[in-house]
Short mmCIF file of C-alpha atoms and ligand atoms in Angstrom, two decimals:
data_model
loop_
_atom_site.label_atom_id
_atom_site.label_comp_id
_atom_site.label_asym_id
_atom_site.label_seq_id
_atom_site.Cartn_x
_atom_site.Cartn_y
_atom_site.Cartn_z
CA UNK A 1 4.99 18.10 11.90
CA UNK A 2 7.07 15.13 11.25
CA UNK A 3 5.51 12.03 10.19
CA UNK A 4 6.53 8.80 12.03
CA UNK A 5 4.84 6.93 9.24
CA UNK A 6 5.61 8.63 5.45
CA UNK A 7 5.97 5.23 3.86
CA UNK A 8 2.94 6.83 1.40
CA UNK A 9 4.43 10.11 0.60
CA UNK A 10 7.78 8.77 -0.54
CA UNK A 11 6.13 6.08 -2.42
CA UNK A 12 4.04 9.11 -4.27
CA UNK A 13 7.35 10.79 -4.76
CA UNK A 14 8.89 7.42 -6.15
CA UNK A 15 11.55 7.50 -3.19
CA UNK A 16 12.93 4.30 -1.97
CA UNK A 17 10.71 2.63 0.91
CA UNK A 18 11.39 -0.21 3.19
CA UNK A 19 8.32 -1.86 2.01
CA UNK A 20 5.04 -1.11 -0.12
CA UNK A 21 2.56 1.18 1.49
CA UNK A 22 -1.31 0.06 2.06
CA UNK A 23 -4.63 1.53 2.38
CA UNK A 24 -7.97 0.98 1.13
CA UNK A 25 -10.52 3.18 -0.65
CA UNK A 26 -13.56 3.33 1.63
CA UNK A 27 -11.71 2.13 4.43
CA UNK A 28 -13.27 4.05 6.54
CA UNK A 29 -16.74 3.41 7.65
CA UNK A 30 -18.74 0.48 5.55
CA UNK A 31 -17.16 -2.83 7.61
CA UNK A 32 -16.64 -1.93 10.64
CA UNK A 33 -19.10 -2.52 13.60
CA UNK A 34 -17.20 0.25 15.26
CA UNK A 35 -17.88 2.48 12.70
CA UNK A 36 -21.71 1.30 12.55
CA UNK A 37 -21.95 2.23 16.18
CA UNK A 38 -20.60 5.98 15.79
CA UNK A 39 -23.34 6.16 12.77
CA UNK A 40 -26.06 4.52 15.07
CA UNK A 41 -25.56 7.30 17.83
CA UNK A 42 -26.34 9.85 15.16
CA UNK A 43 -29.32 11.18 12.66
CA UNK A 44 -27.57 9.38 9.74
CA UNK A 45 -24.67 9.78 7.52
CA UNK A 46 -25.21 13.65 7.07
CA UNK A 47 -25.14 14.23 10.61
CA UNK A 48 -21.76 12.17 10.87
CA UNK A 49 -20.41 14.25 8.01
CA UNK A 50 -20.91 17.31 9.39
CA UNK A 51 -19.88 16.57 12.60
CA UNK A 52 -15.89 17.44 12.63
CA UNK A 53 -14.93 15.36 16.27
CA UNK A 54 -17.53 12.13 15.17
CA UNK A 55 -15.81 12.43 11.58
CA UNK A 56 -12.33 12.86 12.29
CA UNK A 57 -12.93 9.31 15.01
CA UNK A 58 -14.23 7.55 12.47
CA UNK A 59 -10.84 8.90 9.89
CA UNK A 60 -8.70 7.22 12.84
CA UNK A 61 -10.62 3.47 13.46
CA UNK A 62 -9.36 2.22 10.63
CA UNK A 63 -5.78 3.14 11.12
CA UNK A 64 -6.11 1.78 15.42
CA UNK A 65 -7.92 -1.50 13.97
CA UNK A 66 -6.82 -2.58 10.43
CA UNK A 67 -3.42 -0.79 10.99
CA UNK A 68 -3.26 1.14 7.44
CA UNK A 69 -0.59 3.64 6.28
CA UNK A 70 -2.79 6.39 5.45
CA UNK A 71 -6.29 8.00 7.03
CA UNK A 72 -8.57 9.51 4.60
CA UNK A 73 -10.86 11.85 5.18
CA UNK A 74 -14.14 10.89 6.27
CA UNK A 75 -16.36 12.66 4.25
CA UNK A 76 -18.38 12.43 0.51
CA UNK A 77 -17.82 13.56 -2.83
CA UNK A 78 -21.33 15.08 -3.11
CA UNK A 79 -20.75 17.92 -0.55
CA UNK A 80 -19.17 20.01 -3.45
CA UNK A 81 -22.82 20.11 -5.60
CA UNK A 82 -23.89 20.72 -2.18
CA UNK A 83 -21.48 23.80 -1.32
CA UNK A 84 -22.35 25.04 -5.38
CA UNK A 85 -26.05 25.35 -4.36
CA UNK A 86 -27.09 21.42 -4.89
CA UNK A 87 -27.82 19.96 -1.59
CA UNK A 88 -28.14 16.09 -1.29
CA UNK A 89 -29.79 13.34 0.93
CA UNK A 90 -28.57 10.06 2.19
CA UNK A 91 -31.89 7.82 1.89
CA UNK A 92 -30.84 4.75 4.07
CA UNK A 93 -30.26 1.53 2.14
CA UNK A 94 -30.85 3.40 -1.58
CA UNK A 95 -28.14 5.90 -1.93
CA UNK A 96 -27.28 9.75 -2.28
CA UNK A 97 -30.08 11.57 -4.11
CA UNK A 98 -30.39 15.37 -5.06
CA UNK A 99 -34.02 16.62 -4.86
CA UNK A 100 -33.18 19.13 -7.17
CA UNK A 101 -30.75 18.70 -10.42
CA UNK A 102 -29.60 20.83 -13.62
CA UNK A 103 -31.60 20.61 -16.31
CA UNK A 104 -31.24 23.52 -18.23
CA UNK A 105 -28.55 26.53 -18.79
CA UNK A 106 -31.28 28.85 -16.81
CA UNK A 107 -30.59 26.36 -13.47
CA UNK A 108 -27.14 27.36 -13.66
CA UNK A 109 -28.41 30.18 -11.83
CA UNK A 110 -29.12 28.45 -8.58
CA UNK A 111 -25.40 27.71 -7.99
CA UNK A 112 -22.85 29.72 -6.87
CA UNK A 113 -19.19 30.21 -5.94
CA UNK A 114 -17.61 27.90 -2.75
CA UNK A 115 -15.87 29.38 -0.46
CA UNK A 116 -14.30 26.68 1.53
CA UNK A 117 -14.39 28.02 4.88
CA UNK A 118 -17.74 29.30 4.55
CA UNK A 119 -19.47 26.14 2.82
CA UNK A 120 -17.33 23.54 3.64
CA UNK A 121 -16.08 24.50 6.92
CA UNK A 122 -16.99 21.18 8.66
CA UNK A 123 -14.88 19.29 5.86
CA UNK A 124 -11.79 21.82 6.92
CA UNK A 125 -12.53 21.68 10.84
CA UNK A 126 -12.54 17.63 10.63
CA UNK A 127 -9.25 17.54 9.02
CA UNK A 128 -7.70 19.91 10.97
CA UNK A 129 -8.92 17.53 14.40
CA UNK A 130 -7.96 14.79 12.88
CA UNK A 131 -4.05 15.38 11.94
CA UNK A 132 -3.97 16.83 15.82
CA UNK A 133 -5.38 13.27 16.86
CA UNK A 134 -3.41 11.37 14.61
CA UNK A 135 -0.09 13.37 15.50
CA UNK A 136 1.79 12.49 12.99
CA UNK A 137 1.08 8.27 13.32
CA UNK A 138 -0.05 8.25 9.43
CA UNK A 139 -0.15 10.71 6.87
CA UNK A 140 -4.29 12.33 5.97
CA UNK A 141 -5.54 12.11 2.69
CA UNK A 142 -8.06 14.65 1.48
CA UNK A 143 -10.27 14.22 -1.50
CA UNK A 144 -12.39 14.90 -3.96
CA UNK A 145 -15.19 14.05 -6.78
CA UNK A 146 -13.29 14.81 -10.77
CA UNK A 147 -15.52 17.19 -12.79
CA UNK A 148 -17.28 14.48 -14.83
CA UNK A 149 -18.21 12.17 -11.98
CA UNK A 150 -19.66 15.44 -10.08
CA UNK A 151 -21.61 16.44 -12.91
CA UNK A 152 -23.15 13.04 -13.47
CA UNK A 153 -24.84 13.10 -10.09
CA UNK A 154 -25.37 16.96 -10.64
CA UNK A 155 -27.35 16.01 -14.01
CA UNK A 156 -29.12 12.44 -12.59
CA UNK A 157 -29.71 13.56 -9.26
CA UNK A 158 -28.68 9.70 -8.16
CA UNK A 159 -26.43 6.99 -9.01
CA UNK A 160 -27.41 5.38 -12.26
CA UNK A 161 -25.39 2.62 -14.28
CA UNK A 162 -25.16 3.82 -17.29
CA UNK A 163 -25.44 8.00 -16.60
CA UNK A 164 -27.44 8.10 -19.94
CA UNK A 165 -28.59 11.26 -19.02
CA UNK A 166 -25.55 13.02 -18.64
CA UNK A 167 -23.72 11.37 -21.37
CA UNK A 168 -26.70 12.92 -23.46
CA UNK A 169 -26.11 15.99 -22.46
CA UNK A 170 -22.15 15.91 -23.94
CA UNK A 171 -23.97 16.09 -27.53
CA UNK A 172 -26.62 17.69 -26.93
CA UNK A 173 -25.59 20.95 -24.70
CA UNK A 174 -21.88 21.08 -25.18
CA UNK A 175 -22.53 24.84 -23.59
CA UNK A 176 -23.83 23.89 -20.55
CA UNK A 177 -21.68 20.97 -19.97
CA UNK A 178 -18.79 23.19 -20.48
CA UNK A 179 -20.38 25.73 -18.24
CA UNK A 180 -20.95 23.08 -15.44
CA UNK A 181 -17.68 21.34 -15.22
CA UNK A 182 -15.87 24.53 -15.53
CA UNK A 183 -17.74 25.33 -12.49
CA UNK A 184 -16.92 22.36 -10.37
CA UNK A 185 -13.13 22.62 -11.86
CA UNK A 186 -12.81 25.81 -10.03
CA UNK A 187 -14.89 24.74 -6.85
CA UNK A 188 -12.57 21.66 -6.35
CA UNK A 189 -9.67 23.83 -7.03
CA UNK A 190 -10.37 26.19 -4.10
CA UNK A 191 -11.74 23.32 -2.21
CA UNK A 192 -8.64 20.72 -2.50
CA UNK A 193 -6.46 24.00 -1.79
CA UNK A 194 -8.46 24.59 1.28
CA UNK A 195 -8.12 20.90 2.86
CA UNK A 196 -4.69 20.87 2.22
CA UNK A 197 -3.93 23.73 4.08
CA UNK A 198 -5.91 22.36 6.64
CA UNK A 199 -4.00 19.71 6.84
CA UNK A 200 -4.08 17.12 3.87
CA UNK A 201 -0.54 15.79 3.26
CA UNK A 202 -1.93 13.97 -0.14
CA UNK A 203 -4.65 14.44 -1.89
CA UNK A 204 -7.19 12.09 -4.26
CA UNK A 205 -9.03 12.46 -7.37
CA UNK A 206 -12.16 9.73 -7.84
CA UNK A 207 -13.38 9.79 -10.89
CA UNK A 208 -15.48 7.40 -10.50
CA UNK A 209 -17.83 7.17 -13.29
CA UNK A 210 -15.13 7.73 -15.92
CA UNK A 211 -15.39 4.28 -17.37
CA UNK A 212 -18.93 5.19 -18.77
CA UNK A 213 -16.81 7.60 -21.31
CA UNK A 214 -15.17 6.49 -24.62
CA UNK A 215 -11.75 7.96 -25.22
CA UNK A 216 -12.50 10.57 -27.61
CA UNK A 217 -15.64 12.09 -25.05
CA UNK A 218 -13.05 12.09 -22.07
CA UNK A 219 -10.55 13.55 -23.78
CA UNK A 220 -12.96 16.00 -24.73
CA UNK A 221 -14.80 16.80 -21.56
CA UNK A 222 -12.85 14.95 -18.43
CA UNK A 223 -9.36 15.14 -19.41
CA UNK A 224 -8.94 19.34 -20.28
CA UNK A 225 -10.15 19.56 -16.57
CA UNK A 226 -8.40 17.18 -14.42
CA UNK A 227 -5.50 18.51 -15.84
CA UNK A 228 -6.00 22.07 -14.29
CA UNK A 229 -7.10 20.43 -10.96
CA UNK A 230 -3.25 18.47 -11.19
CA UNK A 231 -1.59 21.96 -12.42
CA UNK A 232 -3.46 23.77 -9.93
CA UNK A 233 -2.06 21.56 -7.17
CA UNK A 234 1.30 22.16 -6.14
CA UNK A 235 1.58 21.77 -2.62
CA UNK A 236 1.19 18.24 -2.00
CA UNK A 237 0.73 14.99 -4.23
CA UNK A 238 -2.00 14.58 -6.38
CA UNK A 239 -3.35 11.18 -6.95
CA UNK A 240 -6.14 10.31 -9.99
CA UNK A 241 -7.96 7.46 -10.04
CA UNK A 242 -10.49 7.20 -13.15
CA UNK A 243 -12.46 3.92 -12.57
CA UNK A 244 -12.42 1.97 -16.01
CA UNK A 245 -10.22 4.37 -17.74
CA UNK A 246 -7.92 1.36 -18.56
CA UNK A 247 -8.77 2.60 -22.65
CA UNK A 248 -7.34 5.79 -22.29
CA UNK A 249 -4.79 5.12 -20.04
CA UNK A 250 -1.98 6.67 -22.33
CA UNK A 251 -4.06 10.61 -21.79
CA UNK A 252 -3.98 9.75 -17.88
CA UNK A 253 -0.30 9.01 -18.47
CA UNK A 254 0.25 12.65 -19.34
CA UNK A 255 -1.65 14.17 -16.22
CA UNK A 256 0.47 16.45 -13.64
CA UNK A 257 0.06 13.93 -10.56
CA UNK A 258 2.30 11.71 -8.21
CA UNK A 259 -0.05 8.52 -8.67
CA UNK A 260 -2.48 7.12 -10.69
CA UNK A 261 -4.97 4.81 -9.43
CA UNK A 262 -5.73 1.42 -11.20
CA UNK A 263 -8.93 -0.79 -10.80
CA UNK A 264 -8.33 -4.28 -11.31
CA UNK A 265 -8.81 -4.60 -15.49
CA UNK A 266 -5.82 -2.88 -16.05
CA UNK A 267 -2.95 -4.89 -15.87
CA UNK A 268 -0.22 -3.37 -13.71
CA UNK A 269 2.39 -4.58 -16.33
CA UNK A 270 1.05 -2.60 -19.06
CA UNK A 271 0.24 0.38 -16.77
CA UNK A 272 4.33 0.55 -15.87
CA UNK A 273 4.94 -0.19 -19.37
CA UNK A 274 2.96 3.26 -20.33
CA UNK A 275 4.07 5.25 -17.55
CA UNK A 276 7.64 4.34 -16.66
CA UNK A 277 9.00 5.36 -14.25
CA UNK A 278 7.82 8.55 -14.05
CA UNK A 279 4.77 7.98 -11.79
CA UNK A 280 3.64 5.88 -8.55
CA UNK A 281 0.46 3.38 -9.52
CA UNK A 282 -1.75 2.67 -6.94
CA UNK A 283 -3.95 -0.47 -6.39
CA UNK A 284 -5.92 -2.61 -8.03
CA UNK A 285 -6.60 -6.13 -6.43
CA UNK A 286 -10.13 -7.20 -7.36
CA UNK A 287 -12.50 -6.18 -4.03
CA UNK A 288 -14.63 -9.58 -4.44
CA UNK A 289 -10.87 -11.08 -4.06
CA UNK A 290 -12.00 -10.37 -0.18
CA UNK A 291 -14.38 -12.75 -0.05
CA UNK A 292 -12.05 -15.26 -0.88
CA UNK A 293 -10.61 -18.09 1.98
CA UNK A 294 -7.68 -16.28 4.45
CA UNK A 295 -5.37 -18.52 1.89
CA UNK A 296 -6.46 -17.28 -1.37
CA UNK A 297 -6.52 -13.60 0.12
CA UNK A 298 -2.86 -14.06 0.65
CA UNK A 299 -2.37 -16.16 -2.18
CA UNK A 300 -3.84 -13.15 -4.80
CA UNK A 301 -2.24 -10.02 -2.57
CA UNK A 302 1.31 -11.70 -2.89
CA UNK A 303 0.53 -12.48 -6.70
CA UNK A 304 -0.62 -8.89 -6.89
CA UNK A 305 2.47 -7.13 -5.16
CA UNK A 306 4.73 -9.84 -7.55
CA UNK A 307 3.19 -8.13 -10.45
CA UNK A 308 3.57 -4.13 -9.22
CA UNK A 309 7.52 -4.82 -8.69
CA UNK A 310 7.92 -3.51 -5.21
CA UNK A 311 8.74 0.28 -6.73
CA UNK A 312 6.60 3.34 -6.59
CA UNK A 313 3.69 1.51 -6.04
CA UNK A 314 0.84 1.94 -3.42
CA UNK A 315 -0.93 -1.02 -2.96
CA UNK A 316 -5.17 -1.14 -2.61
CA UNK A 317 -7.91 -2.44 -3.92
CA UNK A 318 -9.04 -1.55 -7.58
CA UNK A 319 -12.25 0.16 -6.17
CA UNK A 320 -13.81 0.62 -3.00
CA UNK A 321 -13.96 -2.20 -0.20
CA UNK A 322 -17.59 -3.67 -0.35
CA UNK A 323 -19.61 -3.37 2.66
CA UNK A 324 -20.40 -7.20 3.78
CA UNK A 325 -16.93 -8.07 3.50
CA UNK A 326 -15.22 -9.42 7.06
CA UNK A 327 -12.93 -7.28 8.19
CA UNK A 328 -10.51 -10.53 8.84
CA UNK A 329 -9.91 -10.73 5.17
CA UNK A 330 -9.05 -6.85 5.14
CA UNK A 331 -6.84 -7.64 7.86
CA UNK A 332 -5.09 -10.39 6.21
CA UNK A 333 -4.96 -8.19 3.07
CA UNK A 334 -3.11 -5.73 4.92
CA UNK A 335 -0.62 -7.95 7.32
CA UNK A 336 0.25 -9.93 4.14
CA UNK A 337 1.64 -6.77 2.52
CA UNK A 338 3.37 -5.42 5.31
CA UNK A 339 5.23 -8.64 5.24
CA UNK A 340 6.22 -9.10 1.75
O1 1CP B 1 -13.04 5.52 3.41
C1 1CP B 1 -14.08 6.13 3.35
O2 1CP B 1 -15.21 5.61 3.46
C2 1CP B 1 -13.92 7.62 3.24
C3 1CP B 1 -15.10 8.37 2.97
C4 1CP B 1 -15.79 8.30 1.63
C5 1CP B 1 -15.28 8.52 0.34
C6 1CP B 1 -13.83 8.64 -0.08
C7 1CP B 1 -17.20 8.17 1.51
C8 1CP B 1 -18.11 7.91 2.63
N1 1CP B 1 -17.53 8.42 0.20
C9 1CP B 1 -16.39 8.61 -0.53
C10 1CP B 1 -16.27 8.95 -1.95
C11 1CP B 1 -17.42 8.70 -2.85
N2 1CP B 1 -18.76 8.93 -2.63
C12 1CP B 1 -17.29 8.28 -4.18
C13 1CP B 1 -15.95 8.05 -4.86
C14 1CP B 1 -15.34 6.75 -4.49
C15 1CP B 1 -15.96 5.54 -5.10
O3 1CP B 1 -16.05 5.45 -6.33
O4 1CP B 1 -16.35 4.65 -4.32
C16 1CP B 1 -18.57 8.20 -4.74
C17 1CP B 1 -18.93 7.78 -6.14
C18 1CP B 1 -19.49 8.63 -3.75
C19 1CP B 1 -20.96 8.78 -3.88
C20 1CP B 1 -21.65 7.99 -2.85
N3 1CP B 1 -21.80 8.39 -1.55
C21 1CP B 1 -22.17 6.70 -2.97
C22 1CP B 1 -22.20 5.90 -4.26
C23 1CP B 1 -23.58 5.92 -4.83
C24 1CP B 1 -23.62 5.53 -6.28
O5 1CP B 1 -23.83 6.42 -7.11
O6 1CP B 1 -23.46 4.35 -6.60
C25 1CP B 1 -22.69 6.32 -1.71
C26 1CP B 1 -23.40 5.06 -1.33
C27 1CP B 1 -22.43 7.41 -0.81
C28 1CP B 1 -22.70 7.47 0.64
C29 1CP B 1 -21.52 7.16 1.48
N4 1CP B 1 -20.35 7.86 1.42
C30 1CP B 1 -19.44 7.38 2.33
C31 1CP B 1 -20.10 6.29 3.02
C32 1CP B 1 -19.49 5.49 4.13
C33 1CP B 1 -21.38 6.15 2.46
C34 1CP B 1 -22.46 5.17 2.86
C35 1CP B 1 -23.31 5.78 3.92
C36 1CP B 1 -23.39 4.91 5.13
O7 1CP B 1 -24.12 3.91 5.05
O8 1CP B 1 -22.78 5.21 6.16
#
């Protein structure tokens, strides 16, 4: 179907656009009451997850009220563990946390293959209801967890800060850390494959935890895989975003994607300097910039734009939108970019 609204797909392709393209990571859900209210009529988060109608409404409110270029998916990360054999919990007001989590080569045996339709069905049937509902207003993004941010949570069990334990296993079981990511490589493969045939006109990679790694130890175990998930990818554009990976930003450079995502310590500047023009850059105003005065949110988002040079980039924040922040600001965020 043709999209009324491809301002993000030609600014992944680095094709001329009539102005910069905005979303936000975590857009959905988080800050908005009328989110809140979808959750509240349901058993929690998992419930809303894995109900395709409830999770493709919630994809849409953000485009109807904040008035965003893009939907993403409404869905987690963690439901790949889950489909490999690792189920996980939302405990309200703590977090995601796995009851059970790899200790040793012999738990390898508890996971298994995904098959997409079988295990992650709900994931495919909300997409598919949501690019129907959005009929073509916006494109869908479609995500996923990178290898190394999967396997922290697959090795901790819960979010940590410094993921000690799984950074301890890099020297200590290279074999089963291979084992493992390999694993999830192939899983997201299949599983990125699967949304976008489902639907997904873009699709992103978080790797969230990736600023816990030196440059030598993601070279070593992050980077050999995210580049088959960006070879592997063909069909649609692939976008990476490795949270603090501002240090090795020359090896994300050389990755197979449309777009790489930026939090805000990297300065765009050098980040164009490094890539050229060869690739889009996504983000990276600071979140907390949000809870800023309607003035100073305009203020740093017309700064920010100033410093991305109004070609191939996608503008965001540089990580997720934080959940106590007004919705006006994101509002004003957004309007003063569609202005520029
Ligand atoms: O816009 C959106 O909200 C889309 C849906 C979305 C996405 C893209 C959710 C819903 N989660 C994610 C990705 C995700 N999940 C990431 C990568 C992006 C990032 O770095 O922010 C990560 C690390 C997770 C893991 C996760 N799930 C956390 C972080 C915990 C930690 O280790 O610090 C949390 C709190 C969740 C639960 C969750 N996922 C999504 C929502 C809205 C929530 C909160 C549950 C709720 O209160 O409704």
């Amino acid at each position: 179907m043709q999209l009324k609204n491809d301002l993000l797909l030609r600014a992944a392709r680095g094709e001329k656009t009539e102005r910069t393209p905005v979303w936000l990571m975590r857009q959905a859900g988080r800050i908005l009451p009328e989110y809140r209210a979808v959750r509240e009529s349901l058993s929690g988060f998992k419930e809303l997850v894995e109900t395709p109608e409830r999770a493709a409404e919630v994809t849409i409110q953000p485009v109807d009220l904040l008035g965003v270029d893009a939907a993403i998916i409404f869905s987690d990360i963690l439901v790949i563990p889950e489909a490999m054999g690792l189920p996980y919990e939302l405990v309200e007001k703590v977090g995601p946390r796995f009851p059970e989590v790899i200790n040793s080569r012999n738990d390898l045996n508890r996971l298994h293959l995904v098959e997409p339709e079988e295990h992650l069905g709900y994931v495919l049937d909300a997409i598919k209801i949501t690019k129907k509902e959005l009929d073509g207003r916006v494109p869908l993004i479609g995500f996923a967890g990178a290898p190394w941010t999967i396997l922290c949570y697959m090795i901790e069990g819960k979010g940590t800060k410094a993921w000690a334990k799984a950074r301890r296993l890099l020297w200590e079981d290279e074999v089963l850390a291979r084992t493992l990511l390999e694993q999830i490589t192939e899983a997201t493969i299949v599983y990125l494959k699967a949304q976008v045939a489902a639907g997904a006109d873009l699709v992103q990679v978080f790797d969230s935890w990736a600023g816990v790694l030196s440059k030598e130890l993601y070279n070593k175990f992050a980077m050999p895989y995210m580049k088959r998930i960006c070879d592997a990818i063909t069909e649609v554009p692939v976008t990476v975003f490795a949270k603090g990976g501002g240090h090795f930003f020359e090896d994300l450079a050389t990755l197979n994607c449309e777009t790489l995502g930026l939090d805000w310590n990297i300065a765009p500047e050098r980040a164009r300097e490094i890539v050229g023009d060869t690739k889009t850059l996504q983000g990276n105003l600071d979140p907390s910039t949000l809870y800023g005065t309607h003035d100073q949110v305009i203020e740093h988002t017309k700064e920010m734009l100033r410093r991305f040079g109004g070609h191939r980039h996608i503008a965001n924040l540089g990580h997720g939108v934080y959940p106590d922040i007004d919705p006006e600001r994101v509002r004003t965020f957004i309007q003063t970019i569609k202005e520029y």
